[in-house]
Coordinates of C-alpha atoms in Angstrom, one line a residue:
M1 CA 19.8 -136.0 5.1
A2 CA 22.6 -133.8 3.3
I3 CA 23.7 -130.3 5.0
V4 CA 25.2 -127.7 2.4
Q5 CA 26.6 -124.3 3.0
T6 CA 27.8 -121.4 0.6
T7 CA 31.4 -121.1 1.1
A8 CA 33.2 -117.6 -1.2
G9 CA 29.8 -118.2 -3.5
Q10 CA 29.6 -122.2 -3.7
L11 CA 27.8 -124.8 -2.2
A12 CA 29.8 -127.0 -0.5
S13 CA 28.8 -130.6 1.6
M14 CA 28.9 -130.9 5.3
A15 CA 30.1 -133.4 7.1
P16 CA 27.5 -135.8 8.4
A17 CA 27.7 -135.0 12.1
W18 CA 27.9 -131.0 11.5
T19 CA 24.8 -129.1 12.4
P20 CA 25.3 -125.1 12.9
T21 CA 25.1 -124.1 16.9
Y22 CA 22.3 -121.6 15.7
S23 CA 21.1 -119.6 13.2
Y24 CA 20.4 -115.8 14.1
G25 CA 16.6 -115.8 14.9
S26 CA 16.5 -118.8 16.8
M27 CA 18.3 -121.9 18.5
R28 CA 18.9 -125.5 18.9
L29 CA 17.6 -126.8 21.9
Y30 CA 18.1 -130.3 21.5
N31 CA 17.9 -133.0 19.1
D32 CA 16.5 -131.4 16.3
Y33 CA 14.0 -129.3 18.5
Y34 CA 14.7 -125.4 17.7
R35 CA 12.8 -122.3 18.6
T36 CA 12.9 -118.8 17.9
Y37 CA 14.1 -116.0 20.7
A38 CA 10.7 -114.7 19.8
A39 CA 8.8 -118.2 21.0
L40 CA 11.9 -118.8 24.1
Y41 CA 10.7 -114.9 24.9
R42 CA 6.9 -115.6 24.8
E43 CA 7.0 -119.1 26.6
Q44 CA 10.0 -119.0 29.4
P45 CA 8.7 -116.8 32.0
N46 CA 12.1 -116.3 33.3
V47 CA 13.2 -114.1 30.5
R48 CA 10.6 -112.5 30.0
V49 CA 10.5 -111.5 33.6
C50 CA 14.4 -110.6 33.1
V51 CA 14.0 -108.4 30.1
E52 CA 10.6 -106.7 30.6
F53 CA 12.3 -105.8 34.3
L54 CA 14.8 -104.0 32.6
A55 CA 13.0 -102.6 29.7
R56 CA 10.7 -100.9 31.6
N57 CA 13.2 -99.4 34.3
I58 CA 15.9 -98.0 31.3
A59 CA 12.8 -97.0 29.7
Q60 CA 11.6 -94.7 32.6
L61 CA 14.7 -92.9 32.8
G62 CA 15.2 -89.5 31.4
L63 CA 17.7 -89.4 28.2
H64 CA 19.1 -85.7 27.6
V65 CA 21.6 -84.4 25.0
F66 CA 24.6 -82.1 25.8
R67 CA 27.1 -80.6 23.8
R68 CA 30.5 -80.5 25.8
V69 CA 32.2 -77.4 26.0
S70 CA 35.0 -78.3 27.6
D71 CA 37.0 -80.9 29.7
T72 CA 34.9 -79.9 32.7
D73 CA 32.0 -78.6 31.3
C74 CA 28.7 -79.5 29.2
V75 CA 25.7 -77.7 27.7
R76 CA 22.0 -79.4 27.5
L77 CA 20.4 -79.0 24.2
V78 CA 16.7 -78.9 24.6
D79 CA 16.3 -77.4 21.2
H80 CA 18.4 -79.7 19.0
E81 CA 17.2 -82.1 16.6
L82 CA 18.6 -85.2 18.6
A83 CA 16.9 -84.0 21.5
R84 CA 13.6 -83.6 19.5
V85 CA 13.8 -87.1 18.1
L86 CA 14.5 -88.8 21.5
K87 CA 11.5 -87.0 23.2
Q88 CA 9.2 -87.5 20.1
P89 CA 10.7 -90.7 18.1
L90 CA 7.5 -90.4 15.5
P91 CA 4.2 -87.7 15.1
A92 CA 1.7 -88.4 17.5
Q93 CA -1.0 -90.2 15.0
F94 CA 1.4 -93.0 15.5
K95 CA 1.6 -93.0 19.1
R96 CA 5.4 -94.1 19.2
T97 CA 6.6 -92.8 22.6
R98 CA 10.1 -92.1 24.1
F99 CA 9.1 -94.2 26.6
R100 CA 8.2 -97.2 24.0
L101 CA 11.1 -96.3 21.6
F102 CA 13.6 -97.6 24.7
N103 CA 11.4 -100.2 26.3
D104 CA 11.8 -101.9 23.1
L105 CA 15.2 -100.9 22.1
V106 CA 16.6 -102.3 25.4
S107 CA 14.0 -105.9 25.1
D108 CA 15.7 -106.4 21.6
L109 CA 19.1 -106.5 23.0
G110 CA 17.8 -108.0 26.0
I111 CA 16.7 -111.1 23.0
Y112 CA 18.4 -110.7 20.6
W113 CA 21.7 -108.4 21.8
N114 CA 21.1 -106.0 18.3
A115 CA 18.4 -103.5 18.0
Y116 CA 17.8 -101.7 14.9
L117 CA 15.7 -98.5 14.4
L118 CA 15.4 -97.1 10.9
K119 CA 15.2 -93.4 10.5
V120 CA 12.2 -92.1 8.7
R121 CA 10.9 -88.7 7.3
V122 CA 7.5 -87.9 8.3
D123 CA 6.0 -84.6 7.4
G124 CA 10.1 -83.1 6.9
A125 CA 11.1 -84.1 10.2
M126 CA 13.4 -87.2 11.5
G127 CA 12.2 -90.1 13.4
L128 CA 12.6 -93.2 14.4
L129 CA 10.6 -96.3 13.8
R130 CA 11.5 -99.8 15.5
V131 CA 12.6 -102.9 12.7
P132 CA 12.2 -106.3 14.3
P133 CA 16.0 -107.6 14.4
D134 CA 14.6 -111.1 12.9
M135 CA 14.0 -109.1 9.5
V136 CA 17.3 -107.4 9.2
T137 CA 20.2 -109.2 8.4
P138 CA 23.7 -106.6 8.4
Q139 CA 25.5 -107.5 5.0
G140 CA 29.2 -107.0 4.8
G141 CA 32.2 -108.8 6.3
L142 CA 34.2 -106.4 9.4
V143 CA 32.6 -103.3 8.6
I144 CA 28.6 -103.3 7.9
T145 CA 28.0 -102.4 4.2
G146 CA 24.4 -102.4 4.6
Y147 CA 21.1 -103.9 5.9
E148 CA 18.5 -106.3 4.2
V149 CA 15.3 -105.4 5.7
T150 CA 12.7 -108.3 5.1
I151 CA 9.3 -107.3 5.6
G152 CA 6.1 -109.2 4.5
G153 CA 8.3 -111.4 2.1
R154 CA 9.9 -108.2 0.3
K155 CA 13.4 -107.4 0.7
K156 CA 14.7 -103.9 0.4
T157 CA 18.7 -102.8 1.3
Y158 CA 18.9 -99.9 3.1
S159 CA 22.6 -98.0 3.9
P160 CA 24.4 -98.1 7.0
D161 CA 23.7 -94.4 7.7
E162 CA 19.7 -95.1 7.0
I163 CA 19.8 -97.5 10.0
V164 CA 20.9 -97.0 13.9
H165 CA 21.9 -100.5 14.8
V166 CA 22.9 -100.7 18.6
Y167 CA 24.4 -104.5 19.5
G168 CA 26.7 -106.0 21.4
Y169 CA 30.0 -108.1 21.1
N170 CA 30.4 -111.6 19.6
P171 CA 33.5 -113.2 18.6
E172 CA 32.3 -114.8 15.6
D173 CA 30.7 -112.4 13.9
A174 CA 32.1 -108.3 13.7
K175 CA 28.6 -107.1 12.1
Q176 CA 25.8 -108.5 15.0
G177 CA 25.7 -109.0 18.5
L178 CA 25.7 -112.7 20.1
P179 CA 22.3 -113.4 21.5
P180 CA 22.2 -114.1 25.1
L181 CA 19.6 -116.5 25.0
E182 CA 23.1 -118.8 23.5
T183 CA 24.7 -118.9 27.1
L184 CA 21.3 -120.0 28.4
R185 CA 20.5 -122.8 26.1
R186 CA 21.5 -125.5 28.3
V187 CA 19.7 -123.8 31.1
L188 CA 16.8 -123.4 29.0
A189 CA 16.7 -126.9 27.0
E190 CA 16.7 -128.4 30.3
E191 CA 13.4 -126.6 31.7
D192 CA 11.8 -127.3 28.6
A193 CA 12.4 -130.9 28.7
A194 CA 11.3 -130.8 32.2
G195 CA 8.4 -129.2 31.4
R196 CA 7.2 -131.7 28.9
N197 CA 8.0 -134.6 30.8
R198 CA 5.6 -133.9 33.6

């Protein structure tokens, strides 16, 4: 099967043995057996236990907003807009609590090393809505120029100031973090193969 890749807007055939090491949202375990990061989280108990442990414990910590007064002093802001949004990310009818916001944020970082929060306006107040990382594609080169979000087959592009993007380091891509599961690829592949063999 021929593999083609877009290079500078042109399609180019790649060498027969060439295969991408990963595509965002899934990884190759062995041969032609691919699993999405969500499937690995669902099927690998060790991955799920670690991610949920971190997410639950970090989400229950208090998070406050401060204004720096000097090098040695700061003042806690309880009535600031950011403090309000962090306390109640969306109005009560949406049932999205601060705990759920940070639980989801840390879980996304643990699986994808990327987390996306869409800034929304509800009843005139700002809110934060989680967008699953596999639905978002950062646009641009060394600097992010926009985010393409695909929901239900429909694509919409948001400007960088409409999305809060928390991400980690990636030596190959300045726009998004390298998923931690990539580092565990060999271990997860061995565990999966051993389970299938049994």
